[in-house]
PDB file of C-alpha atoms in Angstrom:
ATOM      1  CA  MET X   1       2.332  34.977 -56.695  1.00  0.00           C
ATOM      2  CA  VAL X   2       2.120  35.736 -52.983  1.00  0.00           C
ATOM      3  CA  GLU X   3       0.963  39.022 -51.494  1.00  0.00           C
ATOM      4  CA  THR X   4       1.229  39.807 -47.794  1.00  0.00           C
ATOM      5  CA  SER X   5       0.270  42.762 -45.658  1.00  0.00           C
ATOM      6  CA  SER X   6       0.185  43.701 -41.988  1.00  0.00           C
ATOM      7  CA  ILE X   7      -1.844  46.660 -40.679  1.00  0.00           C
ATOM      8  CA  ASN X   8      -0.413  47.834 -37.395  1.00  0.00           C
ATOM      9  CA  THR X   9      -3.419  49.955 -36.372  1.00  0.00           C
ATOM     10  CA  THR X  10      -5.787  46.993 -36.346  1.00  0.00           C
ATOM     11  CA  CYS X  11      -3.274  44.132 -36.323  1.00  0.00           C
ATOM     12  CA  VAL X  12      -4.556  42.607 -39.583  1.00  0.00           C
ATOM     13  CA  TYR X  13      -2.234  39.967 -40.963  1.00  0.00           C
ATOM     14  CA  GLN X  14      -3.004  38.429 -44.325  1.00  0.00           C
ATOM     15  CA  THR X  15      -1.529  36.689 -47.291  1.00  0.00           C
ATOM     16  CA  CYS X  16      -2.785  35.959 -50.812  1.00  0.00           C
ATOM     17  CA  TYR X  17      -1.885  33.159 -53.234  1.00  0.00           C
ATOM     18  CA  GLN X  18      -2.698  32.688 -56.901  1.00  0.00           C
ATOM     19  CA  VAL X  19      -3.992  29.122 -57.188  1.00  0.00           C
ATOM     20  CA  ASP X  20      -5.200  26.722 -59.853  1.00  0.00           C
ATOM     21  CA  PHE X  21      -8.478  24.803 -59.690  1.00  0.00           C
ATOM     22  CA  PRO X  22      -9.502  22.581 -58.049  1.00  0.00           C
ATOM     23  CA  CYS X  23      -8.427  24.012 -54.700  1.00  0.00           C
ATOM     24  CA  VAL X  24      -9.428  23.840 -51.041  1.00  0.00           C
ATOM     25  CA  ILE X  25      -8.456  26.008 -48.085  1.00  0.00           C
ATOM     26  CA  VAL X  26      -9.118  25.137 -44.432  1.00  0.00           C
ATOM     27  CA  HIS X  27      -8.901  27.055 -41.143  1.00  0.00           C
ATOM     28  CA  GLY X  28      -8.739  25.811 -37.572  1.00  0.00           C
ATOM     29  CA  GLY X  29      -9.718  28.993 -35.733  1.00  0.00           C
ATOM     30  CA  ALA X  30      -8.181  32.424 -35.127  1.00  0.00           C
ATOM     31  CA  TRP X  31      -6.740  32.816 -31.630  1.00  0.00           C
ATOM     32  CA  ASN X  32      -3.528  32.791 -29.595  1.00  0.00           C
ATOM     33  CA  ILE X  33      -2.739  29.113 -30.170  1.00  0.00           C
ATOM     34  CA  PRO X  34      -0.359  27.876 -27.425  1.00  0.00           C
ATOM     35  CA  GLN X  35       3.068  26.781 -28.585  1.00  0.00           C
ATOM     36  CA  ASN X  36       2.521  23.242 -27.328  1.00  0.00           C
ATOM     37  CA  ARG X  37      -0.468  22.868 -29.676  1.00  0.00           C
ATOM     38  CA  THR X  38       0.912  24.403 -32.847  1.00  0.00           C
ATOM     39  CA  GLN X  39       2.348  21.234 -34.359  1.00  0.00           C
ATOM     40  CA  HIS X  40      -0.819  19.183 -33.866  1.00  0.00           C
ATOM     41  CA  THR X  41      -3.005  22.049 -35.083  1.00  0.00           C
ATOM     42  CA  LEU X  42      -0.953  22.549 -38.242  1.00  0.00           C
ATOM     43  CA  GLN X  43      -0.868  18.850 -39.006  1.00  0.00           C
ATOM     44  CA  ALA X  44      -4.626  18.608 -38.528  1.00  0.00           C
ATOM     45  CA  VAL X  45      -5.489  21.426 -40.945  1.00  0.00           C
ATOM     46  CA  GLN X  46      -2.968  20.065 -43.449  1.00  0.00           C
ATOM     47  CA  THR X  47      -4.612  16.643 -43.282  1.00  0.00           C
ATOM     48  CA  ALA X  48      -8.080  18.168 -43.639  1.00  0.00           C
ATOM     49  CA  ALA X  49      -7.006  20.128 -46.721  1.00  0.00           C
ATOM     50  CA  LYS X  50      -5.427  17.031 -48.252  1.00  0.00           C
ATOM     51  CA  ARG X  51      -8.605  15.011 -47.760  1.00  0.00           C
ATOM     52  CA  GLY X  52     -10.690  17.808 -49.195  1.00  0.00           C
ATOM     53  CA  LEU X  53      -8.477  17.899 -52.282  1.00  0.00           C
ATOM     54  CA  GLU X  54      -8.915  14.142 -52.728  1.00  0.00           C
ATOM     55  CA  LYS X  55     -12.664  14.734 -52.977  1.00  0.00           C
ATOM     56  CA  LEU X  56     -12.085  17.479 -55.538  1.00  0.00           C
ATOM     57  CA  LEU X  57      -9.948  15.159 -57.662  1.00  0.00           C
ATOM     58  CA  ASP X  58     -12.444  12.279 -57.481  1.00  0.00           C
ATOM     59  CA  LYS X  59     -14.226  12.353 -60.848  1.00  0.00           C
ATOM     60  CA  SER X  60     -17.108  10.269 -59.471  1.00  0.00           C
ATOM     61  CA  GLN X  61     -18.213  13.144 -57.213  1.00  0.00           C
ATOM     62  CA  GLY X  62     -21.178  15.223 -58.367  1.00  0.00           C
ATOM     63  CA  ASN X  63     -20.734  18.671 -56.818  1.00  0.00           C
ATOM     64  CA  ALA X  64     -17.150  18.066 -55.740  1.00  0.00           C
ATOM     65  CA  ALA X  65     -16.820  21.413 -53.967  1.00  0.00           C
ATOM     66  CA  ILE X  66     -19.606  20.521 -51.526  1.00  0.00           C
ATOM     67  CA  GLU X  67     -18.140  17.073 -50.900  1.00  0.00           C
ATOM     68  CA  ALA X  68     -14.712  18.610 -50.308  1.00  0.00           C
ATOM     69  CA  VAL X  69     -15.750  21.149 -47.678  1.00  0.00           C
ATOM     70  CA  GLU X  70     -17.883  18.610 -45.829  1.00  0.00           C
ATOM     71  CA  CYS X  71     -14.992  16.144 -45.800  1.00  0.00           C
ATOM     72  CA  ALA X  72     -12.451  18.714 -44.611  1.00  0.00           C
ATOM     73  CA  VAL X  73     -14.670  20.001 -41.802  1.00  0.00           C
ATOM     74  CA  ARG X  74     -15.656  16.480 -40.708  1.00  0.00           C
ATOM     75  CA  CYS X  75     -11.954  15.702 -40.390  1.00  0.00           C
ATOM     76  CA  LEU X  76     -11.533  18.575 -37.919  1.00  0.00           C
ATOM     77  CA  GLU X  77     -14.783  17.794 -36.086  1.00  0.00           C
ATOM     78  CA  ASP X  78     -13.393  14.313 -35.412  1.00  0.00           C
ATOM     79  CA  ASP X  79      -9.972  15.515 -34.275  1.00  0.00           C
ATOM     80  CA  GLY X  80     -10.797  16.404 -30.658  1.00  0.00           C
ATOM     81  CA  LEU X  81      -8.459  19.407 -30.459  1.00  0.00           C
ATOM     82  CA  PHE X  82     -10.854  21.821 -32.145  1.00  0.00           C
ATOM     83  CA  ASN X  83     -14.019  23.484 -30.889  1.00  0.00           C
ATOM     84  CA  ALA X  84     -16.300  21.565 -33.257  1.00  0.00           C
ATOM     85  CA  GLY X  85     -17.863  18.113 -33.068  1.00  0.00           C
ATOM     86  CA  PHE X  86     -15.826  16.055 -30.600  1.00  0.00           C
ATOM     87  CA  GLY X  87     -13.989  18.682 -28.543  1.00  0.00           C
ATOM     88  CA  SER X  88     -16.778  21.275 -28.561  1.00  0.00           C
ATOM     89  CA  CYS X  89     -16.805  23.720 -25.654  1.00  0.00           C
ATOM     90  CA  LEU X  90     -19.318  23.596 -22.808  1.00  0.00           C
ATOM     91  CA  CYS X  91     -22.248  25.905 -22.086  1.00  0.00           C
ATOM     92  CA  ALA X  92     -22.620  27.518 -18.666  1.00  0.00           C
ATOM     93  CA  ASN X  93     -24.653  24.524 -17.442  1.00  0.00           C
ATOM     94  CA  GLY X  94     -22.055  22.025 -18.680  1.00  0.00           C
ATOM     95  CA  SER X  95     -23.980  20.926 -21.777  1.00  0.00           C
ATOM     96  CA  VAL X  96     -22.793  20.929 -25.402  1.00  0.00           C
ATOM     97  CA  GLU X  97     -24.548  22.843 -28.191  1.00  0.00           C
ATOM     98  CA  MET X  98     -23.023  22.846 -31.679  1.00  0.00           C
ATOM     99  CA  ASP X  99     -23.703  24.864 -34.832  1.00  0.00           C
ATOM    100  CA  ALA X 100     -22.721  24.337 -38.489  1.00  0.00           C
ATOM    101  CA  LEU X 101     -23.298  25.777 -41.959  1.00  0.00           C
ATOM    102  CA  ILE X 102     -22.686  24.652 -45.535  1.00  0.00           C
ATOM    103  CA  MET X 103     -23.391  26.574 -48.747  1.00  0.00           C
ATOM    104  CA  ASP X 104     -23.299  25.756 -52.453  1.00  0.00           C
ATOM    105  CA  GLY X 105     -22.436  28.918 -54.344  1.00  0.00           C
ATOM    106  CA  SER X 106     -23.612  27.636 -57.716  1.00  0.00           C
ATOM    107  CA  HIS X 107     -27.300  27.898 -56.841  1.00  0.00           C
ATOM    108  CA  LEU X 108     -27.070  29.619 -53.432  1.00  0.00           C
ATOM    109  CA  ARG X 109     -28.335  26.449 -51.778  1.00  0.00           C
ATOM    110  CA  CYS X 110     -27.537  26.349 -48.080  1.00  0.00           C
ATOM    111  CA  GLY X 111     -28.161  24.317 -44.973  1.00  0.00           C
ATOM    112  CA  SER X 112     -27.367  24.917 -41.330  1.00  0.00           C
ATOM    113  CA  VAL X 113     -28.094  23.598 -37.871  1.00  0.00           C
ATOM    114  CA  ALA X 114     -27.852  25.168 -34.424  1.00  0.00           C
ATOM    115  CA  CYS X 115     -27.996  24.002 -30.801  1.00  0.00           C
ATOM    116  CA  VAL X 116     -27.504  20.321 -31.588  1.00  0.00           C
ATOM    117  CA  SER X 117     -26.083  18.268 -28.739  1.00  0.00           C
ATOM    118  CA  ARG X 118     -25.840  14.645 -29.850  1.00  0.00           C
ATOM    119  CA  VAL X 119     -24.926  14.807 -33.549  1.00  0.00           C
ATOM    120  CA  ARG X 120     -21.414  13.475 -34.084  1.00  0.00           C
ATOM    121  CA  ASN X 121     -20.781  15.590 -37.194  1.00  0.00           C
ATOM    122  CA  PRO X 122     -22.986  18.702 -37.329  1.00  0.00           C
ATOM    123  CA  ILE X 123     -21.609  19.636 -40.766  1.00  0.00           C
ATOM    124  CA  SER X 124     -23.053  16.451 -42.256  1.00  0.00           C
ATOM    125  CA  LEU X 125     -26.477  17.224 -40.805  1.00  0.00           C
ATOM    126  CA  ALA X 126     -26.248  20.754 -42.233  1.00  0.00           C
ATOM    127  CA  LYS X 127     -25.495  19.248 -45.655  1.00  0.00           C
ATOM    128  CA  ARG X 128     -28.563  17.008 -45.448  1.00  0.00           C
ATOM    129  CA  VAL X 129     -30.712  19.998 -44.432  1.00  0.00           C
ATOM    130  CA  MET X 130     -29.560  21.642 -47.665  1.00  0.00           C
ATOM    131  CA  GLU X 131     -30.065  18.574 -49.834  1.00  0.00           C
ATOM    132  CA  GLU X 132     -33.173  16.946 -48.399  1.00  0.00           C
ATOM    133  CA  THR X 133     -35.357  19.666 -46.891  1.00  0.00           C
ATOM    134  CA  PRO X 134     -36.840  22.946 -48.171  1.00  0.00           C
ATOM    135  CA  HIS X 135     -35.281  24.751 -45.187  1.00  0.00           C
ATOM    136  CA  CYS X 136     -32.047  26.643 -44.622  1.00  0.00           C
ATOM    137  CA  LEU X 137     -31.769  26.414 -40.816  1.00  0.00           C
ATOM    138  CA  VAL X 138     -33.059  23.773 -38.389  1.00  0.00           C
ATOM    139  CA  VAL X 139     -32.339  23.998 -34.649  1.00  0.00           C
ATOM    140  CA  GLY X 140     -32.386  22.160 -31.343  1.00  0.00           C
ATOM    141  CA  GLN X 141     -34.655  19.187 -30.819  1.00  0.00           C
ATOM    142  CA  GLY X 142     -36.104  19.495 -34.315  1.00  0.00           C
ATOM    143  CA  ALA X 143     -32.631  19.216 -35.826  1.00  0.00           C
ATOM    144  CA  GLU X 144     -31.837  16.130 -33.754  1.00  0.00           C
ATOM    145  CA  GLU X 145     -35.143  14.522 -34.740  1.00  0.00           C
ATOM    146  CA  LEU X 146     -34.216  15.171 -38.369  1.00  0.00           C
ATOM    147  CA  ALA X 147     -30.815  13.560 -37.795  1.00  0.00           C
ATOM    148  CA  GLU X 148     -32.529  10.462 -36.452  1.00  0.00           C
ATOM    149  CA  GLU X 149     -34.873  10.354 -39.459  1.00  0.00           C
ATOM    150  CA  LEU X 150     -31.907  10.576 -41.812  1.00  0.00           C
ATOM    151  CA  ASN X 151     -29.875   7.972 -39.888  1.00  0.00           C
ATOM    152  CA  ILE X 152     -27.055  10.425 -39.217  1.00  0.00           C
ATOM    153  CA  PRO X 153     -24.628   9.113 -36.561  1.00  0.00           C
ATOM    154  CA  MET X 154     -25.421  10.377 -33.055  1.00  0.00           C
ATOM    155  CA  VAL X 155     -24.071   9.779 -29.570  1.00  0.00           C
ATOM    156  CA  GLU X 156     -26.149   8.668 -26.590  1.00  0.00           C
ATOM    157  CA  SER X 157     -25.077  11.652 -24.490  1.00  0.00           C
ATOM    158  CA  SER X 158     -23.480  14.982 -25.379  1.00  0.00           C
ATOM    159  CA  LEU X 159     -20.879  14.205 -22.700  1.00  0.00           C
ATOM    160  CA  GLU X 160     -19.330  11.778 -25.198  1.00  0.00           C
ATOM    161  CA  LEU X 161     -18.307  14.833 -27.250  1.00  0.00           C
ATOM    162  CA  VAL X 162     -16.520  16.565 -24.353  1.00  0.00           C
ATOM    163  CA  SER X 163     -12.735  16.528 -24.479  1.00  0.00           C
ATOM    164  CA  GLU X 164     -10.451  17.028 -21.483  1.00  0.00           C
ATOM    165  CA  VAL X 165      -9.285  20.366 -22.936  1.00  0.00           C
ATOM    166  CA  ALA X 166     -12.880  21.635 -23.213  1.00  0.00           C
ATOM    167  CA  ARG X 167     -13.737  20.468 -19.700  1.00  0.00           C
ATOM    168  CA  LYS X 168     -10.735  22.206 -18.134  1.00  0.00           C
ATOM    169  CA  GLU X 169     -11.460  25.444 -19.969  1.00  0.00           C
ATOM    170  CA  TRP X 170     -15.084  25.381 -18.756  1.00  0.00           C
ATOM    171  CA  GLU X 171     -13.928  24.860 -15.170  1.00  0.00           C
ATOM    172  CA  SER X 172     -11.472  27.748 -15.451  1.00  0.00           C
ATOM    173  CA  MET X 173     -14.204  30.164 -16.645  1.00  0.00           C
ATOM    174  CA  ASP X 174     -16.386  29.459 -13.567  1.00  0.00           C
ATOM    175  CA  ASN X 175     -19.686  30.207 -15.361  1.00  0.00           C
ATOM    176  CA  ASN X 176     -18.569  33.733 -16.299  1.00  0.00           C
ATOM    177  CA  TYR X 177     -19.653  34.373 -19.898  1.00  0.00           C
ATOM    178  CA  PRO X 178     -18.558  38.050 -20.125  1.00  0.00           C
ATOM    179  CA  GLY X 179     -15.190  37.022 -18.745  1.00  0.00           C
ATOM    180  CA  ALA X 180     -15.004  34.162 -21.217  1.00  0.00           C
ATOM    181  CA  VAL X 181     -15.619  36.490 -24.158  1.00  0.00           C
ATOM    182  CA  ASP X 182     -12.983  38.920 -22.898  1.00  0.00           C
ATOM    183  CA  THR X 183     -10.454  36.157 -22.290  1.00  0.00           C
ATOM    184  CA  LEU X 184     -11.173  34.028 -25.337  1.00  0.00           C
ATOM    185  CA  PHE X 185     -11.516  36.709 -27.989  1.00  0.00           C
ATOM    186  CA  LEU X 186     -10.755  40.264 -26.930  1.00  0.00           C
ATOM    187  CA  GLN X 187      -7.467  39.175 -25.370  1.00  0.00           C
ATOM    188  CA  ASN X 188      -6.693  36.788 -28.257  1.00  0.00           C
ATOM    189  CA  ILE X 189      -6.772  33.576 -26.246  1.00  0.00           C
ATOM    190  CA  SER X 190      -9.176  31.296 -28.161  1.00  0.00           C
ATOM    191  CA  HIS X 191     -11.281  29.707 -30.044  1.00  0.00           C
ATOM    192  CA  GLU X 192     -10.998  26.873 -32.537  1.00  0.00           C
ATOM    193  CA  THR X 193     -14.035  27.153 -34.825  1.00  0.00           C
ATOM    194  CA  VAL X 194     -13.247  25.302 -38.068  1.00  0.00           C
ATOM    195  CA  GLY X 195     -14.093  25.953 -41.698  1.00  0.00           C
ATOM    196  CA  ALA X 196     -13.308  25.245 -45.328  1.00  0.00           C
ATOM    197  CA  VAL X 197     -13.806  26.748 -48.780  1.00  0.00           C
ATOM    198  CA  ALA X 198     -13.357  24.835 -52.046  1.00  0.00           C
ATOM    199  CA  VAL X 199     -13.488  25.477 -55.784  1.00  0.00           C
ATOM    200  CA  ASP X 200     -13.854  22.451 -58.050  1.00  0.00           C
ATOM    201  CA  SER X 201     -12.623  22.018 -61.622  1.00  0.00           C
ATOM    202  CA  LEU X 202     -15.936  23.358 -62.988  1.00  0.00           C
ATOM    203  CA  GLY X 203     -15.719  26.558 -60.947  1.00  0.00           C
ATOM    204  CA  ASN X 204     -18.350  25.589 -58.369  1.00  0.00           C
ATOM    205  CA  ILE X 205     -17.542  27.222 -55.030  1.00  0.00           C
ATOM    206  CA  ALA X 206     -18.686  25.960 -51.615  1.00  0.00           C
ATOM    207  CA  CYS X 207     -18.019  26.875 -47.983  1.00  0.00           C
ATOM    208  CA  ALA X 208     -18.568  25.226 -44.604  1.00  0.00           C
ATOM    209  CA  THR X 209     -18.150  26.287 -40.969  1.00  0.00           C
ATOM    210  CA  SER X 210     -18.609  24.341 -37.716  1.00  0.00           C
ATOM    211  CA  THR X 211     -18.295  25.306 -34.044  1.00  0.00           C
ATOM    212  CA  GLY X 212     -19.175  24.507 -30.452  1.00  0.00           C
ATOM    213  CA  GLY X 213     -19.598  28.220 -29.655  1.00  0.00           C
ATOM    214  CA  ILE X 214     -18.006  29.959 -26.673  1.00  0.00           C
ATOM    215  CA  THR X 215     -17.191  28.365 -23.330  1.00  0.00           C
ATOM    216  CA  GLY X 216     -19.685  29.411 -20.655  1.00  0.00           C
ATOM    217  CA  LYS X 217     -22.335  30.616 -23.111  1.00  0.00           C
ATOM    218  CA  ARG X 218     -25.991  30.598 -22.093  1.00  0.00           C
ATOM    219  CA  LYS X 219     -27.825  27.462 -23.164  1.00  0.00           C
ATOM    220  CA  GLY X 220     -29.598  28.310 -26.419  1.00  0.00           C
ATOM    221  CA  ARG X 221     -27.117  31.005 -27.467  1.00  0.00           C
ATOM    222  CA  VAL X 222     -26.286  30.876 -31.180  1.00  0.00           C
ATOM    223  CA  GLY X 223     -23.331  32.672 -32.716  1.00  0.00           C
ATOM    224  CA  ASP X 224     -22.401  33.497 -36.291  1.00  0.00           C
ATOM    225  CA  SER X 225     -21.335  30.072 -37.551  1.00  0.00           C
ATOM    226  CA  PRO X 226     -24.719  28.705 -38.729  1.00  0.00           C
ATOM    227  CA  LEU X 227     -25.975  32.043 -40.095  1.00  0.00           C
ATOM    228  CA  ILE X 228     -25.732  32.592 -43.839  1.00  0.00           C
ATOM    229  CA  GLY X 229     -23.670  35.696 -44.602  1.00  0.00           C
ATOM    230  CA  CYS X 230     -22.130  35.693 -41.123  1.00  0.00           C
ATOM    231  CA  GLY X 231     -20.242  32.434 -40.468  1.00  0.00           C
ATOM    232  CA  GLY X 232     -19.886  31.743 -44.174  1.00  0.00           C
ATOM    233  CA  TYR X 233     -21.073  32.700 -47.628  1.00  0.00           C
ATOM    234  CA  SER X 234     -20.542  31.339 -51.112  1.00  0.00           C
ATOM    235  CA  ASP X 235     -21.457  32.704 -54.538  1.00  0.00           C
ATOM    236  CA  SER X 236     -19.745  30.969 -57.458  1.00  0.00           C
ATOM    237  CA  ARG X 237     -19.816  34.199 -59.477  1.00  0.00           C
ATOM    238  CA  TRP X 238     -17.426  35.766 -56.955  1.00  0.00           C
ATOM    239  CA  GLY X 239     -16.039  33.498 -54.249  1.00  0.00           C
ATOM    240  CA  GLY X 240     -16.540  31.661 -50.984  1.00  0.00           C
ATOM    241  CA  VAL X 241     -15.718  32.606 -47.380  1.00  0.00           C
ATOM    242  CA  SER X 242     -15.558  30.903 -43.978  1.00  0.00           C
ATOM    243  CA  VAL X 243     -14.866  33.007 -40.888  1.00  0.00           C
ATOM    244  CA  THR X 244     -13.975  32.516 -37.242  1.00  0.00           C
ATOM    245  CA  GLY X 245     -13.953  34.757 -34.172  1.00  0.00           C
ATOM    246  CA  HIS X 246     -16.333  36.418 -31.729  1.00  0.00           C
ATOM    247  CA  GLY X 247     -19.782  35.465 -33.008  1.00  0.00           C
ATOM    248  CA  GLU X 248     -21.721  38.517 -31.864  1.00  0.00           C
ATOM    249  CA  SER X 249     -19.191  40.829 -33.533  1.00  0.00           C
ATOM    250  CA  ILE X 250     -19.269  38.834 -36.771  1.00  0.00           C
ATOM    251  CA  MET X 251     -23.081  38.947 -36.838  1.00  0.00           C
ATOM    252  CA  LYS X 252     -23.169  42.714 -36.348  1.00  0.00           C
ATOM    253  CA  VAL X 253     -21.150  43.325 -39.514  1.00  0.00           C
ATOM    254  CA  THR X 254     -22.293  40.192 -41.449  1.00  0.00           C
ATOM    255  CA  LEU X 255     -18.612  39.542 -42.018  1.00  0.00           C
ATOM    256  CA  SER X 256     -18.726  36.862 -44.720  1.00  0.00           C
ATOM    257  CA  ARG X 257     -21.246  38.692 -46.885  1.00  0.00           C
ATOM    258  CA  ARG X 258     -19.289  41.913 -46.359  1.00  0.00           C
ATOM    259  CA  ILE X 259     -16.190  40.265 -47.838  1.00  0.00           C
ATOM    260  CA  ILE X 260     -18.095  39.009 -50.898  1.00  0.00           C
ATOM    261  CA  PHE X 261     -19.716  42.424 -51.291  1.00  0.00           C
ATOM    262  CA  GLY X 262     -16.226  43.883 -51.398  1.00  0.00           C
ATOM    263  CA  LEU X 263     -15.450  41.678 -54.398  1.00  0.00           C
ATOM    264  CA  GLU X 264     -18.716  42.699 -56.058  1.00  0.00           C
ATOM    265  CA  SER X 265     -17.770  46.339 -55.525  1.00  0.00           C
ATOM    266  CA  GLY X 266     -14.437  45.919 -57.292  1.00  0.00           C
ATOM    267  CA  GLU X 267     -12.100  45.507 -54.326  1.00  0.00           C
ATOM    268  CA  GLU X 268      -9.120  43.225 -54.770  1.00  0.00           C
ATOM    269  CA  PRO X 269      -9.576  40.029 -52.706  1.00  0.00           C
ATOM    270  CA  ILE X 270      -6.819  40.892 -50.227  1.00  0.00           C
ATOM    271  CA  VAL X 271      -8.346  44.365 -49.776  1.00  0.00           C
ATOM    272  CA  ALA X 272     -11.869  42.977 -49.307  1.00  0.00           C
ATOM    273  CA  VAL X 273     -10.678  40.756 -46.455  1.00  0.00           C
ATOM    274  CA  GLU X 274      -8.531  43.512 -44.953  1.00  0.00           C
ATOM    275  CA  ASN X 275     -11.275  46.133 -45.024  1.00  0.00           C
ATOM    276  CA  SER X 276     -13.892  43.774 -43.599  1.00  0.00           C
ATOM    277  CA  LEU X 277     -11.758  42.632 -40.665  1.00  0.00           C
ATOM    278  CA  LYS X 278     -10.669  46.199 -40.046  1.00  0.00           C
ATOM    279  CA  GLU X 279     -14.285  47.407 -40.045  1.00  0.00           C
ATOM    280  CA  MET X 280     -15.307  44.718 -37.561  1.00  0.00           C
ATOM    281  CA  TYR X 281     -12.481  45.704 -35.230  1.00  0.00           C
ATOM    282  CA  GLU X 282     -13.103  49.449 -35.499  1.00  0.00           C
ATOM    283  CA  ARG X 283     -16.907  49.357 -35.315  1.00  0.00           C
ATOM    284  CA  VAL X 284     -17.540  46.677 -32.680  1.00  0.00           C
ATOM    285  CA  GLY X 285     -14.109  45.710 -31.309  1.00  0.00           C
ATOM    286  CA  GLY X 286     -14.365  42.202 -32.732  1.00  0.00           C
ATOM    287  CA  LYS X 287     -11.390  40.042 -33.601  1.00  0.00           C
ATOM    288  CA  GLY X 288     -11.227  36.966 -35.774  1.00  0.00           C
ATOM    289  CA  GLY X 289     -10.174  35.651 -39.156  1.00  0.00           C
ATOM    290  CA  ALA X 290     -11.336  34.665 -42.623  1.00  0.00           C
ATOM    291  CA  ILE X 291     -10.383  32.446 -45.538  1.00  0.00           C
ATOM    292  CA  LEU X 292     -11.460  33.391 -49.063  1.00  0.00           C
ATOM    293  CA  LEU X 293     -11.264  31.661 -52.455  1.00  0.00           C
ATOM    294  CA  THR X 294     -12.328  33.651 -55.504  1.00  0.00           C
ATOM    295  CA  ARG X 295     -13.564  32.814 -58.973  1.00  0.00           C
ATOM    296  CA  GLN X 296     -10.337  34.275 -60.344  1.00  0.00           C
ATOM    297  CA  GLY X 297      -8.155  31.874 -58.342  1.00  0.00           C
ATOM    298  CA  LYS X 298      -7.088  34.119 -55.471  1.00  0.00           C
ATOM    299  CA  ALA X 299      -6.788  32.497 -52.035  1.00  0.00           C
ATOM    300  CA  VAL X 300      -6.671  34.945 -49.118  1.00  0.00           C
ATOM    301  CA  ILE X 301      -6.022  34.226 -45.450  1.00  0.00           C
ATOM    302  CA  GLY X 302      -6.532  37.096 -42.987  1.00  0.00           C
ATOM    303  CA  PHE X 303      -6.827  37.457 -39.215  1.00  0.00           C
ATOM    304  CA  THR X 304      -6.657  40.021 -36.418  1.00  0.00           C
ATOM    305  CA  THR X 305      -5.531  37.579 -33.724  1.00  0.00           C
ATOM    306  CA  SER X 306      -1.935  36.564 -33.145  1.00  0.00           C
ATOM    307  CA  ARG X 307      -2.425  33.198 -34.853  1.00  0.00           C
ATOM    308  CA  MET X 308      -4.797  31.338 -37.138  1.00  0.00           C
ATOM    309  CA  ALA X 309      -4.104  27.812 -38.352  1.00  0.00           C
ATOM    310  CA  TRP X 310      -4.772  27.310 -42.065  1.00  0.00           C
ATOM    311  CA  ALA X 311      -3.833  25.044 -44.947  1.00  0.00           C
ATOM    312  CA  LEU X 312      -4.309  25.286 -48.704  1.00  0.00           C
ATOM    313  CA  ALA X 313      -4.130  22.446 -51.230  1.00  0.00           C
ATOM    314  CA  SER X 314      -4.385  22.297 -55.014  1.00  0.00           C
ATOM    315  CA  ARG X 315      -2.650  20.268 -57.715  1.00  0.00           C
ATOM    316  CA  ARG X 316       0.293  22.665 -57.878  1.00  0.00           C
ATOM    317  CA  VAL X 317       0.240  24.592 -54.602  1.00  0.00           C
ATOM    318  CA  THR X 318       0.390  23.323 -51.027  1.00  0.00           C
ATOM    319  CA  GLN X 319       0.775  25.912 -48.279  1.00  0.00           C
ATOM    320  CA  SER X 320      -0.023  26.205 -44.590  1.00  0.00           C
ATOM    321  CA  GLY X 321       0.644  28.541 -41.732  1.00  0.00           C
ATOM    322  CA  ILE X 322      -0.230  29.581 -38.222  1.00  0.00           C
ATOM    323  CA  ASP X 323       1.659  32.752 -37.287  1.00  0.00           C
ATOM    324  CA  GLY X 324       0.962  36.350 -38.197  1.00  0.00           C
ATOM    325  CA  ASP X 325       4.628  37.340 -38.269  1.00  0.00           C
TER     326      ASP X 325
END
């Protein structure tokens, strides 16, 4: 079963699939993806979803949902086209600062990192924060010291994570953060934050989100992606969410938790996503997108930008898309 809707007043496009478990859904950011990048972007999210599903089908995995979302997001962090890991955008001073979140909905365990500059895969460090520390969020130098203690792969210089696309975008913004926000989000131009949500065969639900932030941001600025309830949220009683868009807007409405609260309040999944994105747009002018998997096997993709790359994979259903038309 597939449901679709388009709300002209707030430009919400969304679709809903009934899926079987295990299942994984991946997004590659909600923005106006240029035509010359659509094929690569679609192929990348399709590959990430496929690799996530392989983890879900591997019977040797413990909490397969956690392994699946980490694997899918790592795949996109390594790609170079997305604003996460290799390919992350540059701060105003030309440095790189990355954020990531992962959450296990079975026990509400979570881990996140912010303002890391030399960690090759921030999502893997976030996972280790969840598994091996009593903390939920570790930032900056302390997070990188933890990565070294845990022998997580790092680069010598953050410049090794800078792609040509990210460098050119930084040069075009000319250290103008307000202009970057207006261009990248309010005018639907960018950005490629990545995320994944998975449900394993036991009904465990996990989510993950990773980003390099916004081009031209102040050093030390942190957006929604590493914040529980903002960049992602997972509760295996209801569902899991990963979101993308303008971080300050997402934080103001705690977008991910708002979507899960909609489910708790009896809203249909497609309505919960629609109402949450609509509220963010109407209250704070924020645009973005969300992916949702529910305990009842509903997969929802919604966004208020012109495009959002996504891919879904389960034993019986494989779908992907990029356009809102």
